[in-house]
């Protein structure tokens, strides 16, 4: 099965460190984003998640990042781990980012 523990980097230069995946699939770590529209300097942000441990190695996972150190937003990521032809593990993810809305009328534009 895929081992999420360790450092991962995406095509935009953001990095994620997963500290340890427990036997039940839960994990924690830090996300070091390389992109942000926040006005404060970017800082590493805590993440918590869960991995579906599957014997065939095609494990799905999800995690939440709280950008509380420099932004008022929260992001959720879902994805799957694949083994490439070279044997290297690769993560494919999709994400949603939720920013604060000033009012209920602005709710429509608060999620990307």
Rosetta silent file (secondary structure, phi, psi, omega in degrees, C-alpha in Angstrom):
SEQUENCE: XXXXXXXXXXXXXXXXXXXXXXXXXXXXXXXXXXXXXXXXXXXXXXXXXXXXXXXXXXXXXXXXXXXXXXXXXXXXXXXXXXXXXXXXXXXXXXXXXXXXXXXXXXXXXXXX
SCORE:     score description
SCORE:     0.000 S_00000001
   1 L     0.000  158.571  179.286    0.000    0.000    0.000 S_00000001
   2 L   -64.988  139.579  177.905    0.948    3.633   -0.477 S_00000001
   3 L  -110.867  107.320 -178.903    2.881    5.202    2.371 S_00000001
   4 L   -75.898  -15.845 -177.525    1.909    8.872    2.839 S_00000001
   5 L   -60.029  132.250  177.771    4.512    9.412    5.568 S_00000001
   6 E   121.332 -162.536 -177.247    7.199   11.880    4.515 S_00000001
   7 E   -98.930  140.200  175.928    7.520   14.914    2.238 S_00000001
   8 E  -131.687  146.534  178.274    5.467   15.526   -0.911 S_00000001
   9 E  -133.306  137.750  178.483    5.743   18.392   -3.411 S_00000001
  10 L   -98.374  179.855 -174.919    3.245   19.503   -6.044 S_00000001
  11 L   -70.862  -11.000  177.044    3.783   21.108   -9.438 S_00000001
  12 L   -98.415   -1.229  178.957    3.412   24.634   -7.968 S_00000001
  13 L    94.243    1.334  174.626    6.134   24.109   -5.376 S_00000001
  14 L   -72.845  146.902 -178.081    3.879   23.602   -2.350 S_00000001
  15 E  -126.789  146.941  178.348    5.121   20.958    0.071 S_00000001
  16 E  -130.014  136.184  173.468    3.365   18.709    2.543 S_00000001
  17 E  -116.844  120.808  173.700    4.892   16.713    5.347 S_00000001
  18 E   -99.027  121.642 -174.912    2.905   13.797    6.769 S_00000001
  19 E   -71.754  -50.100 -177.401    4.360   12.862   10.151 S_00000001
  20 E  -165.309  139.332  173.015    2.916    9.353   10.566 S_00000001
  21 E  -100.123  119.305  179.941   -0.089    7.365    9.356 S_00000001
  22 L   -72.187  169.148 -178.694   -1.642    5.437   12.256 S_00000001
  23 L   -59.951  -26.423  178.435   -2.958    1.881   11.907 S_00000001
  24 L   -90.053    1.841  177.087   -6.489    3.224   11.461 S_00000001
  25 L    95.768   -6.823  179.429   -5.362    5.561    8.636 S_00000001
  26 E   -75.459  148.419  178.888   -5.430    8.863   10.530 S_00000001
  27 E  -151.235  164.526  175.473   -2.515   11.225   10.059 S_00000001
  28 E  -139.872  168.551 -179.801   -1.296   14.730   10.780 S_00000001
  29 E   175.616 -156.903  178.749    1.364   16.986    9.370 S_00000001
  30 E  -134.468  144.829  175.220    2.139   20.411    7.958 S_00000001
  31 E  -113.086  129.841  179.618    1.377   22.040    4.633 S_00000001
  32 E  -113.991   89.631 -176.172    3.848   24.568    3.238 S_00000001
  33 L   -74.050  147.411  176.718    1.963   26.363    0.492 S_00000001
  34 L  -102.268   -7.543 -177.676    3.856   28.194   -2.230 S_00000001
  35 L  -130.714  140.535  179.644    0.806   30.189   -3.366 S_00000001
  36 L  -164.802  147.165  172.455   -1.519   32.485   -1.448 S_00000001
  37 L  -103.752    4.983  178.969   -3.659   35.568   -1.933 S_00000001
  38 L   -68.966  153.239 -179.241   -3.429   36.443    1.793 S_00000001
  39 L   -83.146  -22.218  179.263   -1.824   39.716    2.763 S_00000001
  40 L   -83.736  156.393  177.268    0.218   38.163    5.617 S_00000001
  41 L   -61.949  141.014  178.937    3.431   36.196    4.967 S_00000001
  42 L   -64.659  138.963  176.226    2.887   32.498    4.263 S_00000001
  43 L  -134.395  154.100  174.620    3.626   30.140    7.161 S_00000001
  44 L   -57.242  141.941 -175.110    3.507   26.337    7.493 S_00000001
  45 E  -126.648  143.300 -177.569   -0.016   25.248    8.420 S_00000001
  46 E   -69.780  147.364  174.245   -1.299   22.209   10.329 S_00000001
  47 E  -133.695  149.628  173.103   -3.144   19.437    8.513 S_00000001
  48 E  -135.193  145.317 -177.076   -5.137   16.441    9.694 S_00000001
  49 E  -159.475 -176.044 -179.735   -6.432   13.640    7.542 S_00000001
  50 E  -143.227  138.099  179.184   -7.456   10.087    6.961 S_00000001
  51 E  -117.091  133.833  173.483   -6.227    7.484    4.504 S_00000001
  52 L   -82.403  109.428 -176.765   -8.238    4.484    3.360 S_00000001
  53 L   -80.092  119.540 -174.332   -5.706    1.701    3.746 S_00000001
  54 L  -130.677  135.796 -174.642   -6.127   -0.715    0.864 S_00000001
  55 L   -66.327  -23.791 -178.006   -4.036   -3.792    0.073 S_00000001
  56 L   -80.856   -2.380  176.195   -3.867   -3.086   -3.668 S_00000001
  57 L    84.553   -4.137 -179.966   -1.890    0.123   -3.032 S_00000001
  58 L   -97.152   64.493 -171.867   -4.435    2.440   -4.698 S_00000001
  59 L   -79.819  135.328  172.383   -5.281    4.194   -1.453 S_00000001
  60 E   -94.143  158.174 -178.110   -7.651    7.154   -1.259 S_00000001
  61 E  -156.319  165.738  173.266   -7.184    9.889    1.331 S_00000001
  62 E  -151.491  151.341  176.317   -8.424   13.285    2.447 S_00000001
  63 E  -153.613  157.607  179.409   -7.095   16.034    4.667 S_00000001
  64 E  -115.276  136.180  175.701   -7.954   19.482    5.959 S_00000001
  65 E  -115.729  126.455  176.815   -5.509   22.393    6.180 S_00000001
  66 E  -100.936  110.943 -176.760   -6.218   25.250    8.582 S_00000001
  67 L   -83.903   25.878 -170.414   -4.392   28.336    7.302 S_00000001
  68 L   -55.531  -21.482 -177.472   -4.986   30.077   10.676 S_00000001
  69 L   -74.788  -20.919 -177.693   -1.423   31.368   10.969 S_00000001
  70 L  -145.884   -0.106 -176.435   -1.746   33.763    8.010 S_00000001
  71 L  -151.121  161.936  176.899   -5.259   33.555    6.524 S_00000001
  72 L   -98.080   25.566 -175.753   -8.928   33.206    7.469 S_00000001
  73 L  -115.154  163.793  177.122   -9.437   30.270    5.112 S_00000001
  74 E  -133.789  142.429  178.452   -9.591   26.486    5.335 S_00000001
  75 E  -125.171  147.250  172.850   -8.887   23.980    2.558 S_00000001
  76 E  -121.725  139.458  179.105   -9.864   20.363    2.062 S_00000001
  77 E  -123.274  141.399  170.718   -8.024   17.993   -0.245 S_00000001
  78 E  -130.969  147.680 -178.955   -9.094   14.549   -1.503 S_00000001
  79 E  -169.855 -171.544  179.310   -7.020   12.251   -3.614 S_00000001
  80 E  -142.002  147.682  177.240   -5.547    8.918   -4.451 S_00000001
  81 E   -96.309  134.505  177.108   -2.061    7.460   -4.399 S_00000001
  82 E  -126.228  152.886  170.910   -0.734    5.780   -7.553 S_00000001
  83 E  -103.030  122.621  178.641    2.474    3.948   -8.331 S_00000001
  84 L   -73.368  172.457  178.363    4.025    5.147  -11.569 S_00000001
  85 L   -58.442  -27.047  179.424    5.720    2.910  -14.135 S_00000001
  86 L   -84.973    1.507  179.950    9.005    3.790  -12.421 S_00000001
  87 L    86.244   -5.063 -178.767    7.655    2.483   -9.075 S_00000001
  88 L   -79.850  136.857  177.676    7.532    5.992   -7.574 S_00000001
  89 E   -76.960  137.365 -179.133    4.402    6.908   -5.595 S_00000001
  90 E  -131.669  136.215  176.551    2.408    9.863   -6.959 S_00000001
  91 E  -102.407  133.724  171.476   -0.536   11.653   -5.341 S_00000001
  92 E  -114.458  125.307 -175.954   -3.387   13.078   -7.428 S_00000001
  93 E  -132.109  159.527  167.328   -5.605   15.505   -5.519 S_00000001
  94 E  -126.490  154.350 -176.752   -8.486   17.932   -5.877 S_00000001
  95 E  -141.766  158.530  169.857   -9.139   20.700   -3.400 S_00000001
  96 E  -128.139  138.782  177.608  -11.689   23.238   -2.186 S_00000001
  97 E  -119.538  128.203  178.424  -10.718   26.447   -0.405 S_00000001
  98 E  -113.537  121.112  174.444  -13.216   28.268    1.798 S_00000001
  99 L  -102.176  163.392  176.169  -12.642   31.906    2.701 S_00000001
 100 L   -66.940  138.959  171.752  -14.696   33.970    5.141 S_00000001
 101 L  -101.335  139.749  179.376  -17.755   35.648    3.664 S_00000001
 102 L   -71.436  -24.999  179.266  -18.653   39.084    5.025 S_00000001
 103 L  -155.755  167.633  178.297  -22.339   38.246    4.772 S_00000001
 104 H   -61.494  -31.070  178.151  -24.698   35.483    3.676 S_00000001
 105 H   -64.984  -27.249  179.291  -25.177   37.356    0.400 S_00000001
 106 H   -90.009    2.398 -177.197  -21.447   36.934   -0.298 S_00000001
 107 H   -56.476  -36.008 -175.022  -21.541   33.197    0.419 S_00000001
 108 H   -60.146  -27.139 -176.508  -21.596   32.322   -3.296 S_00000001
 109 H  -105.298   11.859 -174.396  -18.076   33.638   -3.866 S_00000001
 110 L   -91.514   -9.553 -179.253  -16.387   32.289   -0.719 S_00000001
 111 E  -117.429  129.737  175.722  -15.524   28.799   -2.031 S_00000001
 112 L  -113.803    0.000    0.000  -12.995   28.084   -4.789 S_00000001
